[in-house]
Amino acid sequence: MNYSYSALSPGGSGGFGGVDQHNRCCGNKAWCVKDICGIVCVIMTWLLILFAEFVVMRLILVPSNYTVFSTINMIIFQALAFLAFASHIRTMLSDPGAVPRGNATKEMIEQMGYREGQMFYKCPKCCSIKPERAHHCSVCQRCIRKMDHHCPWVNNCVGENNQKYFVLFTFYIASISVHTLFLVLTQFAECVKNDWRTCSPYSPPATIFLLLFLTFEGLMFGIFTIIMLATQLTAILNDQTGIEQLKKEEARWAKKSRLKSIQSVFGRFSLAWFSPFTEPSCRTRFNSHFYSV
């Protein structure tokens, strides 16, 4: 049975009535997980994107003698890089669907309308009343609604509120990887056809090293993100999160149709599906005070 209840947010001192500042930054406006491993992975992700940006622009597109080819691919590459970076930032700084900590109090249980002896789920780690399909993340130290997994590359959990942005991140990184590999192949062909000393502003050894490293990066990120993208889309269509599949949990919830499952993450079909700056229009809205158990 489902109940809606109004939860008082735990304050920083452990009491109620304040604003929960755990995993918060920028004056409590943004979600940010203070995990060293995740922060290092985020910085590495940004550096690898910047490296691809440098090699593609400085070595391949800007020196190109084919103006139309260079201009078109420059626009495509910059658009994909911008959307990938924006999707990454949005995934990292969005609350994935955290349940308030310490709300499993006698007052809250009474407020929800539970009778004596009636069963409900309580997380022993963060002392919260767990909604259905919520799981505890040991890195975020919170229960996350519809938690799929914790991803160190975005330093955040992928859950109910930010799965769209994570899917977009994998999609745009996969797209930019494929585009980068295409540009590297054309540059190799151009250098082999002409002179290695004139096809690049750098020496032949430096040019070869930069192109080979970019090829390795494109293959590594391309394969990884394509697999992750396929995994995410499969989980969404099957209305089963990654952690539910891993634990082989039997579905105790009413599974939605594939269309409804897609809409629950992305909203009704429109170009906004591909934008990391819009929220799904038909998603059930939650705030920090209302949850369903």
PDB file of C-alpha atoms in Angstrom:
ATOM      1  CA  MET A   1       0.000   0.000   0.000  1.00  0.00           C
ATOM      2  CA  ASN A   2       1.272   3.511  -0.828  1.00  0.00           C
ATOM      3  CA  TYR A   3       1.140   6.479   1.472  1.00  0.00           C
ATOM      4  CA  SER A   4       2.076  10.071   0.840  1.00  0.00           C
ATOM      5  CA  TYR A   5       3.549  11.976   3.684  1.00  0.00           C
ATOM      6  CA  SER A   6       5.039  15.345   4.441  1.00  0.00           C
ATOM      7  CA  ALA A   7       8.569  14.951   5.721  1.00  0.00           C
ATOM      8  CA  LEU A   8      10.368  17.504   7.788  1.00  0.00           C
ATOM      9  CA  SER A   9      13.863  17.943   6.425  1.00  0.00           C
ATOM     10  CA  PRO A  10      16.637  17.114   8.863  1.00  0.00           C
ATOM     11  CA  GLY A  11      18.817  20.039   9.716  1.00  0.00           C
ATOM     12  CA  GLY A  12      22.583  20.158   9.708  1.00  0.00           C
ATOM     13  CA  SER A  13      22.667  19.576  13.436  1.00  0.00           C
ATOM     14  CA  GLY A  14      20.678  16.359  13.149  1.00  0.00           C
ATOM     15  CA  GLY A  15      17.394  17.923  14.223  1.00  0.00           C
ATOM     16  CA  PHE A  16      14.312  18.690  12.161  1.00  0.00           C
ATOM     17  CA  GLY A  17      13.004  21.950  10.814  1.00  0.00           C
ATOM     18  CA  GLY A  18      16.145  23.064   8.970  1.00  0.00           C
ATOM     19  CA  VAL A  19      17.415  22.323   5.485  1.00  0.00           C
ATOM     20  CA  ASP A  20      19.349  19.116   4.892  1.00  0.00           C
ATOM     21  CA  GLN A  21      22.769  20.280   3.735  1.00  0.00           C
ATOM     22  CA  HIS A  22      24.280  16.814   3.296  1.00  0.00           C
ATOM     23  CA  ASN A  23      25.809  16.424  -0.202  1.00  0.00           C
ATOM     24  CA  ARG A  24      25.000  20.046  -0.954  1.00  0.00           C
ATOM     25  CA  CYS A  25      27.135  22.957  -2.166  1.00  0.00           C
ATOM     26  CA  CYS A  26      26.816  26.419  -3.735  1.00  0.00           C
ATOM     27  CA  GLY A  27      24.686  27.714  -0.893  1.00  0.00           C
ATOM     28  CA  ASN A  28      22.624  24.506  -0.797  1.00  0.00           C
ATOM     29  CA  LYS A  29      21.492  25.080  -4.411  1.00  0.00           C
ATOM     30  CA  ALA A  30      23.384  22.207  -6.053  1.00  0.00           C
ATOM     31  CA  TRP A  31      23.870  18.538  -5.234  1.00  0.00           C
ATOM     32  CA  CYS A  32      27.519  17.522  -4.979  1.00  0.00           C
ATOM     33  CA  VAL A  33      29.006  14.339  -3.568  1.00  0.00           C
ATOM     34  CA  LYS A  34      32.257  14.950  -1.687  1.00  0.00           C
ATOM     35  CA  ASP A  35      34.032  11.774  -2.806  1.00  0.00           C
ATOM     36  CA  ILE A  36      37.752  12.009  -3.670  1.00  0.00           C
ATOM     37  CA  CYS A  37      37.670   9.118  -6.147  1.00  0.00           C
ATOM     38  CA  GLY A  38      34.673  10.628  -7.927  1.00  0.00           C
ATOM     39  CA  ILE A  39      36.235  14.092  -8.067  1.00  0.00           C
ATOM     40  CA  VAL A  40      39.431  12.642  -9.604  1.00  0.00           C
ATOM     41  CA  CYS A  41      37.359  10.744 -12.197  1.00  0.00           C
ATOM     42  CA  VAL A  42      35.420  13.913 -13.057  1.00  0.00           C
ATOM     43  CA  ILE A  43      38.640  15.886 -13.577  1.00  0.00           C
ATOM     44  CA  MET A  44      40.044  13.072 -15.747  1.00  0.00           C
ATOM     45  CA  THR A  45      36.856  13.110 -17.850  1.00  0.00           C
ATOM     46  CA  TRP A  46      37.134  16.851 -18.408  1.00  0.00           C
ATOM     47  CA  LEU A  47      40.841  16.611 -19.270  1.00  0.00           C
ATOM     48  CA  LEU A  48      40.206  13.849 -21.821  1.00  0.00           C
ATOM     49  CA  ILE A  49      37.460  15.913 -23.460  1.00  0.00           C
ATOM     50  CA  LEU A  50      39.794  18.935 -23.561  1.00  0.00           C
ATOM     51  CA  PHE A  51      42.574  16.784 -25.072  1.00  0.00           C
ATOM     52  CA  ALA A  52      40.236  15.626 -27.842  1.00  0.00           C
ATOM     53  CA  GLU A  53      39.178  19.241 -28.347  1.00  0.00           C
ATOM     54  CA  PHE A  54      42.807  20.354 -28.670  1.00  0.00           C
ATOM     55  CA  VAL A  55      43.917  17.641 -31.117  1.00  0.00           C
ATOM     56  CA  VAL A  56      40.822  17.796 -33.318  1.00  0.00           C
ATOM     57  CA  MET A  57      40.856  21.579 -33.574  1.00  0.00           C
ATOM     58  CA  ARG A  58      44.580  22.393 -33.557  1.00  0.00           C
ATOM     59  CA  LEU A  59      45.878  19.435 -35.548  1.00  0.00           C
ATOM     60  CA  ILE A  60      43.003  18.333 -37.820  1.00  0.00           C
ATOM     61  CA  LEU A  61      40.357  20.964 -38.542  1.00  0.00           C
ATOM     62  CA  VAL A  62      41.985  24.399 -38.229  1.00  0.00           C
ATOM     63  CA  PRO A  63      44.992  23.633 -40.521  1.00  0.00           C
ATOM     64  CA  SER A  64      42.779  21.875 -43.096  1.00  0.00           C
ATOM     65  CA  ASN A  65      42.811  23.193 -46.665  1.00  0.00           C
ATOM     66  CA  TYR A  66      39.214  22.051 -47.218  1.00  0.00           C
ATOM     67  CA  THR A  67      37.221  24.965 -45.815  1.00  0.00           C
ATOM     68  CA  VAL A  68      33.718  23.507 -46.209  1.00  0.00           C
ATOM     69  CA  PHE A  69      34.729  20.112 -44.751  1.00  0.00           C
ATOM     70  CA  SER A  70      36.523  21.803 -41.873  1.00  0.00           C
ATOM     71  CA  THR A  71      33.688  24.226 -41.061  1.00  0.00           C
ATOM     72  CA  ILE A  72      30.931  21.577 -41.086  1.00  0.00           C
ATOM     73  CA  ASN A  73      32.891  19.162 -38.908  1.00  0.00           C
ATOM     74  CA  MET A  74      33.938  21.975 -36.577  1.00  0.00           C
ATOM     75  CA  ILE A  75      30.279  22.857 -35.943  1.00  0.00           C
ATOM     76  CA  ILE A  76      29.326  19.196 -35.404  1.00  0.00           C
ATOM     77  CA  PHE A  77      32.255  18.529 -33.079  1.00  0.00           C
ATOM     78  CA  GLN A  78      31.766  21.661 -30.969  1.00  0.00           C
ATOM     79  CA  ALA A  79      28.016  21.034 -30.644  1.00  0.00           C
ATOM     80  CA  LEU A  80      28.566  17.441 -29.487  1.00  0.00           C
ATOM     81  CA  ALA A  81      31.349  18.459 -27.095  1.00  0.00           C
ATOM     82  CA  PHE A  82      29.193  21.221 -25.561  1.00  0.00           C
ATOM     83  CA  LEU A  83      26.171  18.927 -25.113  1.00  0.00           C
ATOM     84  CA  ALA A  84      28.359  16.149 -23.651  1.00  0.00           C
ATOM     85  CA  PHE A  85      29.919  18.566 -21.150  1.00  0.00           C
ATOM     86  CA  ALA A  86      26.532  20.074 -20.239  1.00  0.00           C
ATOM     87  CA  SER A  87      25.000  16.607 -19.755  1.00  0.00           C
ATOM     88  CA  HIS A  88      27.913  15.623 -17.530  1.00  0.00           C
ATOM     89  CA  ILE A  89      27.554  18.731 -15.365  1.00  0.00           C
ATOM     90  CA  ARG A  90      23.788  18.264 -15.111  1.00  0.00           C
ATOM     91  CA  THR A  91      24.141  14.602 -14.101  1.00  0.00           C
ATOM     92  CA  MET A  92      26.772  15.445 -11.500  1.00  0.00           C
ATOM     93  CA  LEU A  93      24.975  18.394  -9.880  1.00  0.00           C
ATOM     94  CA  SER A  94      21.415  17.000  -9.916  1.00  0.00           C
ATOM     95  CA  ASP A  95      19.882  15.364  -6.874  1.00  0.00           C
ATOM     96  CA  PRO A  96      19.391  11.770  -8.118  1.00  0.00           C
ATOM     97  CA  GLY A  97      16.343  11.282  -5.878  1.00  0.00           C
ATOM     98  CA  ALA A  98      17.718  11.257  -2.343  1.00  0.00           C
ATOM     99  CA  VAL A  99      15.418  10.375   0.538  1.00  0.00           C
ATOM    100  CA  PRO A 100      15.738  12.676   3.591  1.00  0.00           C
ATOM    101  CA  ARG A 101      18.008  11.192   6.247  1.00  0.00           C
ATOM    102  CA  GLY A 102      16.728  10.509   9.743  1.00  0.00           C
ATOM    103  CA  ASN A 103      13.020  10.815   8.911  1.00  0.00           C
ATOM    104  CA  ALA A 104      12.085   7.441  10.440  1.00  0.00           C
ATOM    105  CA  THR A 105      10.884   9.052  13.661  1.00  0.00           C
ATOM    106  CA  LYS A 106       7.862   8.108  15.748  1.00  0.00           C
ATOM    107  CA  GLU A 107       6.207  11.413  14.806  1.00  0.00           C
ATOM    108  CA  MET A 108       6.776  10.815  11.096  1.00  0.00           C
ATOM    109  CA  ILE A 109       5.457   7.257  11.263  1.00  0.00           C
ATOM    110  CA  GLU A 110       2.324   8.503  13.022  1.00  0.00           C
ATOM    111  CA  GLN A 111       1.971  11.317  10.496  1.00  0.00           C
ATOM    112  CA  MET A 112       2.050   8.792   7.647  1.00  0.00           C
ATOM    113  CA  GLY A 113      -0.900   6.991   9.174  1.00  0.00           C
ATOM    114  CA  TYR A 114       0.814   3.699  10.000  1.00  0.00           C
ATOM    115  CA  ARG A 115      -0.960   1.617  12.604  1.00  0.00           C
ATOM    116  CA  GLU A 116       0.817  -0.339  15.317  1.00  0.00           C
ATOM    117  CA  GLY A 117       2.183  -3.599  13.916  1.00  0.00           C
ATOM    118  CA  GLN A 118       1.932  -2.439  10.285  1.00  0.00           C
ATOM    119  CA  MET A 119       5.080  -3.139   8.227  1.00  0.00           C
ATOM    120  CA  PHE A 120       7.188  -0.509   6.469  1.00  0.00           C
ATOM    121  CA  TYR A 121      10.800  -0.383   5.278  1.00  0.00           C
ATOM    122  CA  LYS A 122      13.426   1.519   7.211  1.00  0.00           C
ATOM    123  CA  CYS A 123      17.055   1.940   6.167  1.00  0.00           C
ATOM    124  CA  PRO A 124      19.338   1.133   9.127  1.00  0.00           C
ATOM    125  CA  LYS A 125      22.228   3.108   7.583  1.00  0.00           C
ATOM    126  CA  CYS A 126      20.642   6.526   7.070  1.00  0.00           C
ATOM    127  CA  CYS A 127      17.613   5.991   9.341  1.00  0.00           C
ATOM    128  CA  SER A 128      15.108   6.886   6.636  1.00  0.00           C
ATOM    129  CA  ILE A 129      11.769   5.442   5.637  1.00  0.00           C
ATOM    130  CA  LYS A 130      12.549   3.791   2.310  1.00  0.00           C
ATOM    131  CA  PRO A 131      10.224   4.282  -0.648  1.00  0.00           C
ATOM    132  CA  GLU A 132       9.614   1.276  -2.880  1.00  0.00           C
ATOM    133  CA  ARG A 133      12.539   0.580  -5.272  1.00  0.00           C
ATOM    134  CA  ALA A 134      14.897   2.826  -3.293  1.00  0.00           C
ATOM    135  CA  HIS A 135      18.388   1.557  -2.436  1.00  0.00           C
ATOM    136  CA  HIS A 136      21.088   2.844  -0.138  1.00  0.00           C
ATOM    137  CA  CYS A 137      24.290   4.173  -1.741  1.00  0.00           C
ATOM    138  CA  SER A 138      27.362   3.825   0.449  1.00  0.00           C
ATOM    139  CA  VAL A 139      29.160   6.646  -1.424  1.00  0.00           C
ATOM    140  CA  CYS A 140      26.325   9.189  -1.358  1.00  0.00           C
ATOM    141  CA  GLN A 141      25.349   7.891   2.109  1.00  0.00           C
ATOM    142  CA  ARG A 142      21.688   8.242   1.205  1.00  0.00           C
ATOM    143  CA  CYS A 143      18.824   6.115  -0.016  1.00  0.00           C
ATOM    144  CA  ILE A 144      18.194   6.925  -3.688  1.00  0.00           C
ATOM    145  CA  ARG A 145      14.830   6.457  -5.386  1.00  0.00           C
ATOM    146  CA  LYS A 146      15.058   4.064  -8.373  1.00  0.00           C
ATOM    147  CA  MET A 147      18.831   3.918  -7.977  1.00  0.00           C
ATOM    148  CA  ASP A 148      20.438   2.367 -11.061  1.00  0.00           C
ATOM    149  CA  HIS A 149      24.102   2.531  -9.995  1.00  0.00           C
ATOM    150  CA  HIS A 150      26.728   4.908  -8.629  1.00  0.00           C
ATOM    151  CA  CYS A 151      28.982   6.209 -11.405  1.00  0.00           C
ATOM    152  CA  PRO A 152      32.376   7.642 -10.355  1.00  0.00           C
ATOM    153  CA  TRP A 153      32.793   9.305 -13.784  1.00  0.00           C
ATOM    154  CA  VAL A 154      29.948  11.683 -12.919  1.00  0.00           C
ATOM    155  CA  ASN A 155      30.602  11.505  -9.151  1.00  0.00           C
ATOM    156  CA  ASN A 156      26.956  10.779  -8.459  1.00  0.00           C
ATOM    157  CA  CYS A 157      24.295   8.127  -8.360  1.00  0.00           C
ATOM    158  CA  VAL A 158      22.132   7.585 -11.406  1.00  0.00           C
ATOM    159  CA  GLY A 159      18.590   7.610 -10.114  1.00  0.00           C
ATOM    160  CA  GLU A 160      15.047   8.755 -10.686  1.00  0.00           C
ATOM    161  CA  ASN A 161      15.829  12.458 -11.091  1.00  0.00           C
ATOM    162  CA  ASN A 162      18.976  12.427 -13.251  1.00  0.00           C
ATOM    163  CA  GLN A 163      18.845   9.284 -15.400  1.00  0.00           C
ATOM    164  CA  LYS A 164      17.887  11.324 -18.473  1.00  0.00           C
ATOM    165  CA  TYR A 165      21.043  13.445 -18.174  1.00  0.00           C
ATOM    166  CA  PHE A 166      23.244  10.376 -17.721  1.00  0.00           C
ATOM    167  CA  VAL A 167      21.776   8.721 -20.819  1.00  0.00           C
ATOM    168  CA  LEU A 168      22.396  11.938 -22.770  1.00  0.00           C
ATOM    169  CA  PHE A 169      25.980  12.045 -21.469  1.00  0.00           C
ATOM    170  CA  THR A 170      26.684   8.517 -22.725  1.00  0.00           C
ATOM    171  CA  PHE A 171      24.938   9.283 -26.038  1.00  0.00           C
ATOM    172  CA  TYR A 172      26.927  12.452 -26.732  1.00  0.00           C
ATOM    173  CA  ILE A 173      30.261  10.955 -25.638  1.00  0.00           C
ATOM    174  CA  ALA A 174      29.615   7.943 -27.901  1.00  0.00           C
ATOM    175  CA  SER A 175      28.722  10.296 -30.767  1.00  0.00           C
ATOM    176  CA  ILE A 176      31.783  12.490 -30.296  1.00  0.00           C
ATOM    177  CA  SER A 177      33.992   9.376 -30.089  1.00  0.00           C
ATOM    178  CA  VAL A 178      32.702   8.042 -33.414  1.00  0.00           C
ATOM    179  CA  HIS A 179      33.080  11.488 -34.996  1.00  0.00           C
ATOM    180  CA  THR A 180      36.619  11.800 -33.636  1.00  0.00           C
ATOM    181  CA  LEU A 181      37.626   8.405 -35.061  1.00  0.00           C
ATOM    182  CA  PHE A 182      36.292   9.493 -38.468  1.00  0.00           C
ATOM    183  CA  LEU A 183      38.336  12.705 -38.325  1.00  0.00           C
ATOM    184  CA  VAL A 184      41.481  10.817 -37.257  1.00  0.00           C
ATOM    185  CA  LEU A 185      41.133   8.399 -40.197  1.00  0.00           C
ATOM    186  CA  THR A 186      40.741  11.265 -42.654  1.00  0.00           C
ATOM    187  CA  GLN A 187      43.796  12.994 -41.178  1.00  0.00           C
ATOM    188  CA  PHE A 188      45.898   9.813 -41.397  1.00  0.00           C
ATOM    189  CA  ALA A 189      44.832   9.393 -45.038  1.00  0.00           C
ATOM    190  CA  GLU A 190      45.712  13.032 -45.767  1.00  0.00           C
ATOM    191  CA  CYS A 191      49.157  12.712 -44.166  1.00  0.00           C
ATOM    192  CA  VAL A 192      49.923   9.439 -45.963  1.00  0.00           C
ATOM    193  CA  LYS A 193      48.748  10.850 -49.287  1.00  0.00           C
ATOM    194  CA  ASN A 194      50.778  14.050 -48.947  1.00  0.00           C
ATOM    195  CA  ASP A 195      53.752  14.916 -46.748  1.00  0.00           C
ATOM    196  CA  TRP A 196      53.778  14.293 -42.977  1.00  0.00           C
ATOM    197  CA  ARG A 197      55.789  17.486 -42.553  1.00  0.00           C
ATOM    198  CA  THR A 198      53.109  19.665 -44.175  1.00  0.00           C
ATOM    199  CA  CYS A 199      49.879  17.983 -43.000  1.00  0.00           C
ATOM    200  CA  SER A 200      50.304  19.138 -39.405  1.00  0.00           C
ATOM    201  CA  PRO A 201      51.718  22.140 -37.514  1.00  0.00           C
ATOM    202  CA  TYR A 202      53.741  19.676 -35.416  1.00  0.00           C
ATOM    203  CA  SER A 203      56.633  17.369 -36.233  1.00  0.00           C
ATOM    204  CA  PRO A 204      55.801  13.920 -37.733  1.00  0.00           C
ATOM    205  CA  PRO A 205      56.609  12.021 -34.473  1.00  0.00           C
ATOM    206  CA  ALA A 206      54.466  14.408 -32.406  1.00  0.00           C
ATOM    207  CA  THR A 207      51.654  14.219 -34.967  1.00  0.00           C
ATOM    208  CA  ILE A 208      51.663  10.417 -34.966  1.00  0.00           C
ATOM    209  CA  PHE A 209      51.707  10.289 -31.147  1.00  0.00           C
ATOM    210  CA  LEU A 210      48.777  12.717 -30.814  1.00  0.00           C
ATOM    211  CA  LEU A 211      46.689  10.912 -33.445  1.00  0.00           C
ATOM    212  CA  LEU A 212      47.398   7.467 -31.974  1.00  0.00           C
ATOM    213  CA  PHE A 213      46.540   8.601 -28.438  1.00  0.00           C
ATOM    214  CA  LEU A 214      43.345  10.240 -29.712  1.00  0.00           C
ATOM    215  CA  THR A 215      42.472   7.009 -31.555  1.00  0.00           C
ATOM    216  CA  PHE A 216      42.959   5.015 -28.356  1.00  0.00           C
ATOM    217  CA  GLU A 217      40.829   7.499 -26.404  1.00  0.00           C
ATOM    218  CA  GLY A 218      38.090   7.458 -29.043  1.00  0.00           C
ATOM    219  CA  LEU A 219      37.965   3.654 -29.109  1.00  0.00           C
ATOM    220  CA  MET A 220      38.027   3.325 -25.323  1.00  0.00           C
ATOM    221  CA  PHE A 221      35.329   5.913 -24.633  1.00  0.00           C
ATOM    222  CA  GLY A 222      33.301   4.928 -27.695  1.00  0.00           C
ATOM    223  CA  ILE A 223      33.055   1.242 -26.772  1.00  0.00           C
ATOM    224  CA  PHE A 224      32.438   1.969 -23.075  1.00  0.00           C
ATOM    225  CA  THR A 225      29.700   4.565 -23.633  1.00  0.00           C
ATOM    226  CA  ILE A 226      27.939   2.600 -26.390  1.00  0.00           C
ATOM    227  CA  ILE A 227      27.712  -0.415 -24.066  1.00  0.00           C
ATOM    228  CA  MET A 228      26.557   1.788 -21.190  1.00  0.00           C
ATOM    229  CA  LEU A 229      24.006   3.544 -23.401  1.00  0.00           C
ATOM    230  CA  ALA A 230      22.584   0.201 -24.576  1.00  0.00           C
ATOM    231  CA  THR A 231      22.457  -1.028 -20.958  1.00  0.00           C
ATOM    232  CA  GLN A 232      20.621   2.073 -19.778  1.00  0.00           C
ATOM    233  CA  LEU A 233      18.063   1.993 -22.589  1.00  0.00           C
ATOM    234  CA  THR A 234      17.418  -1.715 -22.011  1.00  0.00           C
ATOM    235  CA  ALA A 235      16.882  -1.107 -18.281  1.00  0.00           C
ATOM    236  CA  ILE A 236      14.494   1.778 -18.995  1.00  0.00           C
ATOM    237  CA  LEU A 237      12.467  -0.218 -21.527  1.00  0.00           C
ATOM    238  CA  ASN A 238      12.222  -3.158 -19.117  1.00  0.00           C
ATOM    239  CA  ASP A 239      11.321  -0.839 -16.198  1.00  0.00           C
ATOM    240  CA  GLN A 240      14.045  -2.392 -14.080  1.00  0.00           C
ATOM    241  CA  THR A 241      17.091  -0.568 -12.747  1.00  0.00           C
ATOM    242  CA  GLY A 242      20.633  -1.873 -12.973  1.00  0.00           C
ATOM    243  CA  ILE A 243      20.823  -2.678  -9.273  1.00  0.00           C
ATOM    244  CA  GLU A 244      17.491  -4.538  -9.449  1.00  0.00           C
ATOM    245  CA  GLN A 245      18.853  -6.621 -12.334  1.00  0.00           C
ATOM    246  CA  LEU A 246      22.114  -7.246 -10.462  1.00  0.00           C
ATOM    247  CA  LYS A 247      20.292  -8.398  -7.329  1.00  0.00           C
ATOM    248  CA  LYS A 248      17.767 -10.321  -9.453  1.00  0.00           C
ATOM    249  CA  GLU A 249      14.949  -8.695  -7.537  1.00  0.00           C
ATOM    250  CA  GLU A 250      11.508  -9.967  -8.336  1.00  0.00           C
ATOM    251  CA  ALA A 251       9.272  -7.141  -9.548  1.00  0.00           C
ATOM    252  CA  ARG A 252       6.876  -6.245  -6.739  1.00  0.00           C
ATOM    253  CA  TRP A 253       5.773  -3.104  -8.553  1.00  0.00           C
ATOM    254  CA  ALA A 254       3.344  -2.762 -11.462  1.00  0.00           C
ATOM    255  CA  LYS A 255       5.605  -2.646 -14.505  1.00  0.00           C
ATOM    256  CA  LYS A 256       4.869   0.117 -16.998  1.00  0.00           C
ATOM    257  CA  SER A 257       4.678  -0.364 -20.743  1.00  0.00           C
ATOM    258  CA  ARG A 258       7.791   0.451 -22.764  1.00  0.00           C
ATOM    259  CA  LEU A 259       6.287   3.738 -23.926  1.00  0.00           C
ATOM    260  CA  LYS A 260       5.370   4.768 -20.376  1.00  0.00           C
ATOM    261  CA  SER A 261       8.822   3.704 -19.146  1.00  0.00           C
ATOM    262  CA  ILE A 262      10.558   5.889 -21.738  1.00  0.00           C
ATOM    263  CA  GLN A 263       8.228   8.795 -20.961  1.00  0.00           C
ATOM    264  CA  SER A 264       8.904   8.486 -17.232  1.00  0.00           C
ATOM    265  CA  VAL A 265      12.574   9.270 -17.931  1.00  0.00           C
ATOM    266  CA  PHE A 266      12.464  11.575 -20.964  1.00  0.00           C
ATOM    267  CA  GLY A 267       8.906  12.886 -21.085  1.00  0.00           C
ATOM    268  CA  ARG A 268       6.688  12.931 -24.176  1.00  0.00           C
ATOM    269  CA  PHE A 269       8.649  12.778 -27.398  1.00  0.00           C
ATOM    270  CA  SER A 270      10.043  16.102 -28.588  1.00  0.00           C
ATOM    271  CA  LEU A 271      13.396  17.682 -29.342  1.00  0.00           C
ATOM    272  CA  ALA A 272      13.643  18.328 -25.583  1.00  0.00           C
ATOM    273  CA  TRP A 273      14.561  14.642 -25.246  1.00  0.00           C
ATOM    274  CA  PHE A 274      18.030  15.548 -26.505  1.00  0.00           C
ATOM    275  CA  SER A 275      18.495  18.638 -24.338  1.00  0.00           C
ATOM    276  CA  PRO A 276      20.301  18.454 -20.977  1.00  0.00           C
ATOM    277  CA  PHE A 277      18.684  21.786 -20.065  1.00  0.00           C
ATOM    278  CA  THR A 278      15.061  20.583 -19.893  1.00  0.00           C
ATOM    279  CA  GLU A 279      13.291  18.312 -17.426  1.00  0.00           C
ATOM    280  CA  PRO A 280      10.784  15.661 -18.563  1.00  0.00           C
ATOM    281  CA  SER A 281       7.353  17.290 -18.859  1.00  0.00           C
ATOM    282  CA  CYS A 282       5.299  14.302 -17.635  1.00  0.00           C
ATOM    283  CA  ARG A 283       7.534  13.130 -14.800  1.00  0.00           C
ATOM    284  CA  THR A 284       5.869  12.792 -11.428  1.00  0.00           C
ATOM    285  CA  ARG A 285       7.247  15.704  -9.499  1.00  0.00           C
ATOM    286  CA  PHE A 286       8.675  15.242  -6.022  1.00  0.00           C
ATOM    287  CA  ASN A 287      10.186  17.791  -3.721  1.00  0.00           C
ATOM    288  CA  SER A 288      12.127  17.425  -0.517  1.00  0.00           C
ATOM    289  CA  HIS A 289       8.913  17.188   1.497  1.00  0.00           C
ATOM    290  CA  PHE A 290       6.782  14.584  -0.309  1.00  0.00           C
ATOM    291  CA  TYR A 291       7.570  10.912  -0.924  1.00  0.00           C
ATOM    292  CA  SER A 292       5.600   7.739  -1.548  1.00  0.00           C
ATOM    293  CA  VAL A 293       6.282   4.578   0.420  1.00  0.00           C
TER     294      VAL A 293
END
